[in-house]
Each structure stands twice: as C-alpha cells, then as structure tokens.
Short mmCIF file of C-alpha atoms and ligand atoms in Angstrom, two decimals:
data_model
loop_
_atom_site.label_atom_id
_atom_site.label_comp_id
_atom_site.label_asym_id
_atom_site.label_seq_id
_atom_site.Cartn_x
_atom_site.Cartn_y
_atom_site.Cartn_z
CA UNK A 1 197.93 30.00 77.86
CA UNK A 2 195.12 28.33 79.84
CA UNK A 3 194.09 29.94 83.16
CA UNK A 4 192.44 27.66 85.74
CA UNK A 5 190.14 29.60 88.07
CA UNK A 6 188.62 28.04 91.19
CA UNK A 7 184.92 28.84 91.63
CA UNK A 8 182.42 27.94 94.38
CA UNK A 9 179.97 25.60 92.63
CA UNK A 10 177.02 26.62 94.80
CA UNK A 11 177.64 30.33 95.19
CA UNK A 12 179.98 31.41 92.39
CA UNK A 13 182.09 34.39 93.29
CA UNK A 14 181.08 37.50 91.38
CA UNK A 15 184.63 38.49 90.54
CA UNK A 16 185.46 35.10 89.07
CA UNK A 17 182.36 35.02 86.96
CA UNK A 18 182.96 38.56 85.80
CA UNK A 19 186.49 37.64 84.65
CA UNK A 20 185.25 34.62 82.76
CA UNK A 21 182.26 36.54 81.24
CA UNK A 22 184.66 39.16 79.88
CA UNK A 23 186.56 36.35 78.16
CA UNK A 24 183.32 35.19 76.51
CA UNK A 25 182.43 38.74 75.49
CA UNK A 26 185.85 39.09 73.89
CA UNK A 27 185.03 36.09 71.64
CA UNK A 28 187.36 33.69 73.49
CA UNK A 29 186.85 30.23 75.10
CA UNK A 30 185.81 29.41 78.67
CA UNK A 31 185.30 25.85 79.91
CA UNK A 32 182.74 25.67 82.68
CA UNK A 33 180.94 23.07 84.78
CA UNK A 34 177.34 22.18 84.11
CA UNK A 35 175.27 19.55 86.00
CA UNK A 36 175.80 17.09 83.11
CA UNK A 37 179.46 17.45 81.97
CA UNK A 38 181.88 20.35 81.51
CA UNK A 39 181.19 22.56 78.48
CA UNK A 40 183.68 24.39 76.20
CA UNK A 41 181.91 27.76 75.82
CA UNK A 42 182.00 30.67 73.38
CA UNK A 43 179.62 33.50 72.44
CA UNK A 44 176.81 31.67 70.55
CA UNK A 45 176.01 34.81 68.52
CA UNK A 46 179.55 35.08 67.00
CA UNK A 47 180.49 32.92 64.07
CA UNK A 48 184.16 33.59 64.78
CA UNK A 49 183.90 32.60 68.49
CA UNK A 50 182.04 29.38 67.48
CA UNK A 51 184.76 28.53 64.95
CA UNK A 52 187.31 28.72 67.81
CA UNK A 53 185.42 25.88 69.51
CA UNK A 54 185.69 23.55 66.50
CA UNK A 55 189.43 24.32 66.27
CA UNK A 56 190.14 23.83 69.94
CA UNK A 57 188.20 20.52 70.08
CA UNK A 58 189.62 19.31 66.76
CA UNK A 59 185.94 18.59 65.96
CA UNK A 60 184.58 18.42 62.48
CA UNK A 61 182.17 21.21 61.61
CA UNK A 62 179.61 18.53 60.72
CA UNK A 63 178.79 18.05 64.44
CA UNK A 64 176.64 20.94 65.61
CA UNK A 65 176.89 22.64 68.98
CA UNK A 66 174.31 23.31 71.74
CA UNK A 67 173.50 26.94 72.66
CA UNK A 68 173.08 27.48 76.40
CA UNK A 69 170.72 30.03 77.96
CA UNK A 70 170.17 31.31 81.45
CA UNK A 71 166.46 32.34 81.10
CA UNK A 72 163.65 30.69 79.24
CA UNK A 73 162.71 33.83 77.25
CA UNK A 74 166.16 33.70 75.59
CA UNK A 75 164.60 30.88 73.48
CA UNK A 76 163.05 33.72 71.45
CA UNK A 77 166.53 35.01 70.52
CA UNK A 78 167.73 31.65 69.33
CA UNK A 79 164.77 29.95 67.72
CA UNK A 80 161.68 30.69 65.63
CA UNK A 81 158.36 28.92 65.11
CA UNK A 82 158.76 27.46 68.61
CA UNK A 83 155.99 24.84 69.05
CA UNK A 84 153.70 24.75 72.12
CA UNK A 85 155.24 21.48 73.33
CA UNK A 86 158.66 23.17 73.49
CA UNK A 87 157.25 25.63 76.07
CA UNK A 88 155.56 22.77 77.97
CA UNK A 89 158.82 20.84 78.08
CA UNK A 90 160.73 23.95 79.03
CA UNK A 91 158.35 24.52 81.97
CA UNK A 92 159.04 21.09 83.26
CA UNK A 93 162.72 20.39 82.40
CA UNK A 94 164.45 23.78 82.17
CA UNK A 95 166.73 24.38 83.83
CA UNK A 96 168.00 20.79 83.49
CA UNK A 97 169.51 18.06 81.34
CA UNK A 98 167.23 18.47 78.33
CA UNK A 99 168.29 19.99 75.00
CA UNK A 100 165.68 20.92 72.42
CA UNK A 101 166.35 21.07 68.73
CA UNK A 102 164.30 23.94 67.23
CA UNK A 103 164.23 26.05 64.06
CA UNK A 104 167.23 28.43 64.13
CA UNK A 105 166.72 32.20 64.44
CA UNK A 106 168.50 34.30 61.76
CA UNK A 107 170.63 35.94 64.43
CA UNK A 108 172.30 32.66 65.31
CA UNK A 109 175.38 31.96 63.06
CA UNK A 110 174.89 28.95 60.74
CA UNK A 111 178.18 27.44 61.79
CA UNK A 112 176.70 26.48 65.19
CA UNK A 113 174.79 23.82 63.29
CA UNK A 114 176.73 23.06 60.16
CA UNK A 115 174.40 25.24 58.11
CA UNK A 116 171.32 23.22 59.17
CA UNK A 117 168.23 25.35 59.73
CA UNK A 118 168.09 24.25 63.31
CA UNK A 119 169.62 25.07 66.66
CA UNK A 120 169.91 22.97 69.81
CA UNK A 121 169.15 24.91 73.08
CA UNK A 122 169.66 23.95 76.72
CA UNK A 123 169.34 25.81 79.97
CA UNK A 124 171.75 24.31 82.53
CA UNK A 125 170.85 24.26 86.21
CA UNK A 126 174.41 24.50 87.47
CA UNK A 127 174.86 27.81 89.36
CA UNK A 128 178.28 28.50 87.65
CA UNK A 129 176.88 27.90 84.14
CA UNK A 130 173.81 29.96 84.92
CA UNK A 131 175.86 32.87 86.29
CA UNK A 132 178.36 32.76 83.42
CA UNK A 133 175.65 32.96 80.74
CA UNK A 134 173.76 35.59 82.66
CA UNK A 135 176.73 37.88 83.28
CA UNK A 136 178.14 37.40 79.77
CA UNK A 137 174.78 38.72 78.49
CA UNK A 138 174.80 36.33 75.54
CA UNK A 139 173.84 32.67 74.98
CA UNK A 140 176.87 30.42 75.15
CA UNK A 141 177.61 27.78 72.53
CA UNK A 142 179.28 24.76 74.22
CA UNK A 143 179.97 21.22 73.31
CA UNK A 144 181.37 18.86 75.98
CA UNK A 145 184.84 20.06 76.93
CA UNK A 146 186.82 17.06 75.65
CA UNK A 147 188.83 16.50 72.50
CA UNK A 148 186.67 15.02 69.77
CA UNK A 149 185.88 11.29 70.37
CA UNK A 150 187.41 11.32 73.88
CA UNK A 151 185.14 10.65 76.91
CA UNK A 152 183.37 13.84 78.09
CA UNK A 153 185.02 15.79 80.85
CA UNK A 154 183.41 15.55 84.32
CA UNK A 155 186.14 17.48 86.21
CA UNK A 156 188.25 20.54 85.43
CA UNK A 157 191.35 18.29 85.43
CA UNK A 158 189.82 16.25 82.53
CA UNK A 159 189.35 19.47 80.62
CA UNK A 160 192.96 20.39 81.22
CA UNK A 161 194.16 16.98 80.11
CA UNK A 162 192.44 17.43 76.73
CA UNK A 163 192.52 21.17 76.13
CA UNK A 164 195.55 22.68 77.86
CA UNK A 165 196.70 25.66 75.78
CA UNK A 166 193.56 25.48 73.64
CA UNK A 167 191.11 27.12 76.01
CA UNK A 168 191.59 30.56 77.63
CA UNK A 169 189.95 29.94 81.01
CA UNK A 170 188.77 26.83 82.83
CA UNK A 171 186.33 27.40 85.69
CA UNK A 172 186.99 24.69 88.23
CA UNK A 173 183.72 24.07 90.05
CA UNK A 174 184.34 20.49 91.08
CA UNK A 175 182.51 17.39 89.80
CA UNK A 176 179.80 17.51 87.23
CA UNK A 177 177.01 15.82 89.21
CA UNK A 178 175.13 13.75 86.59
CA UNK A 179 178.24 12.80 84.65
CA UNK A 180 176.36 11.97 81.44
CA UNK A 181 175.33 14.52 78.78
CA UNK A 182 171.85 15.98 78.26
CA UNK A 183 169.02 14.25 76.42
CA UNK A 184 168.73 15.78 72.90
CA UNK A 185 165.12 16.01 71.64
CA UNK A 186 164.39 17.12 68.13
CA UNK A 187 161.13 19.08 67.85
CA UNK A 188 161.44 20.15 64.26
CA UNK A 189 159.66 17.18 62.70
CA UNK A 190 156.11 15.74 62.86
CA UNK A 191 156.96 13.62 65.90
CA UNK A 192 159.47 14.51 68.65
CA UNK A 193 162.56 12.33 68.34
CA UNK A 194 165.16 11.63 71.00
CA UNK A 195 168.50 12.01 69.13
CA UNK A 196 170.58 11.23 72.21
CA UNK A 197 169.35 9.58 75.47
CA UNK A 198 170.72 11.43 78.51
CA UNK A 199 170.05 12.98 81.91
CA UNK A 200 166.33 13.52 81.41
CA UNK A 201 164.77 10.09 80.97
CA UNK A 202 162.54 9.14 77.99
CA UNK A 203 160.07 7.88 80.64
CA UNK A 204 159.97 11.46 82.04
CA UNK A 205 159.49 13.05 78.61
CA UNK A 206 156.54 10.74 77.97
CA UNK A 207 154.73 12.25 80.92
CA UNK A 208 154.62 15.56 79.02
CA UNK A 209 154.62 14.33 75.41
CA UNK A 210 153.10 10.85 75.14
CA UNK A 211 154.43 10.25 71.65
CA UNK A 212 158.18 10.37 71.30
CA UNK A 213 160.41 8.35 69.06
CA UNK A 214 163.92 7.26 69.89
CA UNK A 215 166.38 7.49 67.09
CA UNK A 216 168.53 4.42 66.35
CA UNK A 217 171.56 6.73 66.50
CA UNK A 218 174.24 4.52 65.13
CA UNK A 219 175.24 5.42 61.62
CA UNK A 220 178.50 5.20 59.77
CA UNK A 221 180.63 8.14 58.86
CA UNK A 222 179.05 8.49 55.43
CA UNK A 223 175.65 9.36 56.80
CA UNK A 224 176.96 11.31 59.74
CA UNK A 225 176.59 14.68 58.05
CA UNK A 226 172.84 14.37 57.62
CA UNK A 227 172.39 12.91 61.14
CA UNK A 228 174.77 15.00 63.22
CA UNK A 229 176.38 13.48 66.25
CA UNK A 230 175.37 9.92 65.38
CA UNK A 231 178.70 8.56 64.58
CA UNK A 232 179.46 5.33 66.30
CA UNK A 233 182.97 6.08 67.56
CA UNK A 234 182.61 8.58 70.33
CA UNK A 235 183.29 8.87 74.08
CA UNK A 236 186.19 6.40 73.57
CA UNK A 237 189.05 5.86 75.92
CA UNK A 238 192.36 4.82 74.30
CA UNK A 239 191.82 1.28 75.60
CA UNK A 240 189.69 -1.08 73.57
CA UNK A 241 186.25 -1.38 75.24
CA UNK A 242 184.29 -4.65 75.05
CA UNK A 243 180.69 -4.50 76.08
CA UNK A 244 178.83 -7.61 77.45
CA UNK A 245 175.13 -8.11 77.60
CA UNK A 246 172.92 -11.02 78.72
CA UNK A 247 172.22 -13.27 81.69
CA UNK A 248 174.08 -12.33 84.92
CA UNK A 249 176.07 -15.47 85.67
CA UNK A 250 176.78 -16.28 81.98
CA UNK A 251 178.10 -12.82 81.39
CA UNK A 252 180.34 -12.89 84.46
CA UNK A 253 181.72 -16.30 83.46
CA UNK A 254 182.49 -14.99 80.02
CA UNK A 255 184.22 -11.92 81.32
CA UNK A 256 186.31 -14.07 83.77
CA UNK A 257 187.33 -16.33 80.91
CA UNK A 258 188.35 -13.37 78.80
CA UNK A 259 190.57 -12.08 81.68
CA UNK A 260 192.22 -15.49 82.01
CA UNK A 261 192.84 -15.92 78.29
CA UNK A 262 193.94 -12.41 77.39
CA UNK A 263 197.61 -11.59 77.06
CA UNK A 264 196.89 -7.88 77.39
CA UNK A 265 196.33 -5.73 80.44
CA UNK A 266 192.61 -6.00 81.13
CA UNK A 267 190.53 -3.54 83.18
CA UNK A 268 187.15 -4.48 84.53
CA UNK A 269 184.46 -1.82 84.99
CA UNK A 270 181.57 -3.08 87.16
CA UNK A 271 178.80 -2.28 89.63
CA UNK A 272 179.32 -3.02 93.31
CA UNK A 273 177.22 -6.10 93.10
CA UNK A 274 179.71 -7.80 90.79
CA UNK A 275 182.75 -7.02 92.82
CA UNK A 276 183.02 -10.41 94.50
CA UNK A 277 183.32 -12.11 91.14
CA UNK A 278 186.43 -10.11 90.23
CA UNK A 279 188.05 -9.82 93.66
CA UNK A 280 191.15 -11.71 92.54
CA UNK A 281 191.71 -9.37 89.59
CA UNK A 282 193.90 -6.32 89.98
CA UNK A 283 192.54 -3.70 87.61
CA UNK A 284 188.90 -3.30 88.72
CA UNK A 285 186.92 -0.07 89.00
CA UNK A 286 183.51 -0.20 90.68
CA UNK A 287 181.05 2.51 89.93
CA UNK A 288 178.37 2.06 92.57
CA UNK A 289 175.20 0.06 92.94
CA UNK A 290 173.14 -1.16 90.05
CA UNK A 291 170.11 -0.13 92.22
CA UNK A 292 171.08 3.44 91.62
CA UNK A 293 172.15 4.06 88.03
CA UNK A 294 172.80 7.71 88.79
CA UNK A 295 175.88 6.61 90.69
CA UNK A 296 177.08 4.60 87.66
CA UNK A 297 176.51 7.54 85.32
CA UNK A 298 178.32 9.86 87.64
CA UNK A 299 181.63 7.99 87.47
CA UNK A 300 181.60 6.34 84.03
CA UNK A 301 183.65 8.80 81.99
CA UNK A 302 186.13 9.37 84.82
CA UNK A 303 186.63 5.60 85.02
CA UNK A 304 187.47 5.39 81.31
CA UNK A 305 190.05 8.13 81.78
CA UNK A 306 191.47 6.45 84.85
CA UNK A 307 191.93 3.17 82.98
CA UNK A 308 193.82 5.04 80.25
CA UNK A 309 196.14 6.56 82.87
CA UNK A 310 196.70 3.10 84.40
CA UNK A 311 197.80 1.88 81.00
CA UNK A 312 195.08 -0.73 80.63
CA UNK A 313 194.70 -1.97 76.95
CA UNK A 314 191.28 -3.61 77.16
CA UNK A 315 188.24 -2.59 79.29
CA UNK A 316 185.53 -5.17 79.95
CA UNK A 317 182.15 -3.77 80.99
CA UNK A 318 178.59 -5.13 81.19
CA UNK A 319 175.44 -3.20 80.46
CA UNK A 320 173.01 -1.69 82.95
CA UNK A 321 169.77 -2.58 81.16
CA UNK A 322 167.89 -0.15 78.94
CA UNK A 323 165.40 1.35 81.32
CA UNK A 324 165.70 4.80 82.90
CA UNK A 325 169.30 5.97 82.86
CA UNK A 326 170.23 2.50 81.53
CA UNK A 327 169.33 3.78 78.02
CA UNK A 328 171.91 6.59 78.21
CA UNK A 329 174.51 4.29 79.76
CA UNK A 330 173.96 1.70 77.01
CA UNK A 331 174.37 4.41 74.39
CA UNK A 332 177.68 5.70 75.86
CA UNK A 333 178.96 2.18 76.37
CA UNK A 334 178.09 1.02 72.90
CA UNK A 335 179.85 3.98 71.38
CA UNK A 336 182.86 3.62 73.60
CA UNK A 337 182.99 0.03 72.47
CA UNK A 338 182.60 1.14 68.85
CA UNK A 339 179.79 -1.27 68.52
CA UNK A 340 181.66 -4.35 69.92
CA UNK A 341 179.03 -6.17 71.92
CA UNK A 342 179.32 -9.70 73.19
CA UNK A 343 175.79 -11.09 73.69
CA UNK A 344 175.95 -13.96 76.12
CA UNK A 345 172.87 -16.17 76.55
O1 TXA B 401 174.98 17.93 78.54
C1 TXA B 401 175.31 18.34 77.43
O2 TXA B 401 174.50 18.35 76.45
C2 TXA B 401 176.72 18.97 77.29
C3 TXA B 401 176.78 20.18 78.17
C4 TXA B 401 178.06 20.92 78.04
O3 TXA B 401 175.71 21.03 77.90
N1 TXA B 401 177.01 19.25 75.92
C5 TXA B 401 177.24 18.31 75.05
O4 TXA B 401 177.52 18.84 73.77
O5 TXA B 401 177.20 17.14 75.24
P1 TXA B 401 178.11 17.95 72.59
O6 TXA B 401 178.46 18.89 71.55
O7 TXA B 401 179.19 17.05 73.07
O8 TXA B 401 176.90 17.10 72.14
C6 TXA B 401 175.80 17.81 71.54
C7 TXA B 401 174.89 16.83 70.83
C8 TXA B 401 175.56 16.17 69.62
O9 TXA B 401 175.16 14.84 69.53
C9 TXA B 401 175.08 17.03 68.49
O10 TXA B 401 175.07 16.31 67.27
C10 TXA B 401 173.62 17.34 68.94
O11 TXA B 401 173.77 17.52 70.32
N2 TXA B 401 173.13 18.60 68.28
C11 TXA B 401 173.58 19.82 68.52
N3 TXA B 401 172.94 20.68 67.70
C12 TXA B 401 172.07 19.96 66.94
C13 TXA B 401 171.16 20.22 65.91
N4 TXA B 401 170.96 21.53 65.49
N5 TXA B 401 170.50 19.25 65.36
C14 TXA B 401 170.68 17.94 65.77
N6 TXA B 401 171.53 17.59 66.77
C15 TXA B 401 172.24 18.60 67.31
MG1 MG B 402 180.46 15.55 73.26
#
C-alpha cells in the first residue's frame, strides 16, 4: 500500500515529516520532492533498505545510488580522503543540484554503489528533502523516483504512476522546480570529471575548479558496469523520440515534412518561438522560451509523460544548443531518443 501525504513545500509540517522519517528509520521507502526531481528514498546506511530501492525501481544493481545529506559535515560519515576541492565545491554549491563522487566510507553499504569504492553525495536545497533527512537522522539514498529507464518524476503523480504499491509513502510537495537531475561530478580521479550534466552548469563549476573534463557518457550495455549510469537508453517515454539538430529553418522544414509523411501519431515538443511553424498541427507541447532554458528543463519530463498519455507514437524535438543548461537538455534528449539524431544542415 502506498500512502500519499500532502506536505507544504516551503514550510513542511512537522507531523508529516515525522511520519515519513519514521518510515525511513524502519528501513522502508519514502518518495520525496527535491529541487531537481523526486527521489525514492531509503536509509543510506542500511544495505537492506537500499536493496528495497533497486527492487521497487526494477533497477539493475549496476547503477549506483546517490546518498543525500542535510548538513555538510555529514560528508565525513559517508566519504573518506575528501579532497580540498570537494569542500570548496560544497561551500559554493551545497545545498544544490551538485552531486560529488568521493571515496566511500566503510560505514556505507557497498550495494549503494555496486561494490565500487566510491559514493555519490548530494545535499538538496528543497525544504522537504532537507527536513526529511534531518529528522530521519540518517543520510538518505535516493535515485530518481521513476521506474528504470522512464522519464524522471517531477510531480508526486508521476511517482504514483510508476511506483504505486512499490513505495510506502509519497510526500506530495508539488512540482520539482528545476525538473532536471543534478550534475554528477567525479572527484576520485586525477582530474574532476562531469559524469552527468545537470542543474549546476559546467560553466559554474569552472569558476571554482578551472580544469574539469566532461565524460562522453554514451556507452553500450557491455561497458555500462564499469561506467555506471552511462547507458544510452534512459529517460525514455514509450513513444519513439527523434531529435533534430542544425540550422533553424532547415530543422523546422524537416520536422514539418516528417509530420506530413508519417502515418503514425506524431507529437511535437518545441520552444515558444517555434510555435507558429506548427500551429496547424494538433499534438504540440510548448515548453517555454529558448531565451530561458530553465523553463524548458522544468517541463521536459512532464511533457514526455503527457505525450505517452495522449497516445502519441513518435515525438519530434529539436535541441537547445549545448551551452549552459543546453548541455543537460541535450544529454536527456539524446538518451530519450536512444541516440537517434537527425542532423540537418
Ligand atoms: O537530482 C538528482 O540527482 C536526483 C535527486 C533525487 O537527487 N537523483 C538522481 O538519481 O537522479 P539517479 O539514481 O536517477 O541518478 C544518479 C546518477 C546515475 O547516473 C548514477 O550512475 C550516478 O549518479 N552515480 C551514483 N553513484 C555513483 C558512483 N558512486 N559513481 C559514479 N556515478 C554514480
Ligand atoms: Mg534516474
């Protein structure tokens, strides 16, 4: 049985948080809002509780899980040999949409990271997430609260769609504001490497650590075990996503042609600026202005889910560049499209 509990996203009610914290302490699962996406949480110091997450998500144990903290000094409980730059980054970006991969402390069960000697740590800024971790009195392991390979959940309803009966409590705190997952930065090697672009921009990271590599990220299933989370298929709606990139007018002409020629139900996912070009087409979702990519990020996963509910078979979408949040959007779109990109010149 899944219980849905309403919670005030700005000032979470003590009684609600206490109820959910008790569920975490009992080794069970609580889905909760963060500023990026909803998380599916369990006690990060219990191997049994962590195992429940993999089972509920139907997620392979090869994909490791982020541990969430409420206070920066909890880093000491989760990680060892923490480098100076981790503290500098924590100063600037915690709480926030940055996840650091560090050397794992012995107290953290190995199944949080598929036996790797590392652990990923994030301190969410969302008041509900903060209060839950704080009151539970333990770090909380939480992947995004969707079924494996589905788009991440940005509302409590999305969580329920995917995990009804598989999670004990869902805290409904409204919309996740950023709508895209955190940036994952690996600090265990010689050079910091961005494993996943996300809410904190690479440009912002460079202000603190000038040298940072960005991992190519797209590997096939055979290599996915050594490079966790890098599998191409991910964040996918049921519909087939086709991603377009290239010159504005050429891309639009190509998308229009595909709509005309297709004998399937085609959805179009675009920015406000492109709306006039698809005014005659029925299944259009606009995400906001290209001038403000945070709006696009905010609604992307919800739009994928909406198209699935509408029964659309194919989703056409064009990219939003690679700068700023464009990098995270490109990453999510490319994976949703399972690598299918039509480059139009
Ligand atoms: O914004 C977010 O990060 C959300 C919220 C709930 O915090 N969480 C999230 O978790 O997106 P998940 O499990 O869907 O994605 C975590 C990513 C995966 O790509 C995973 O492979 C990577 O972080 N990761 C976790 N632990 C790691 C580790 N020890 N080494 C390398 N990558 C790791
Ligand atoms: Mg995920």
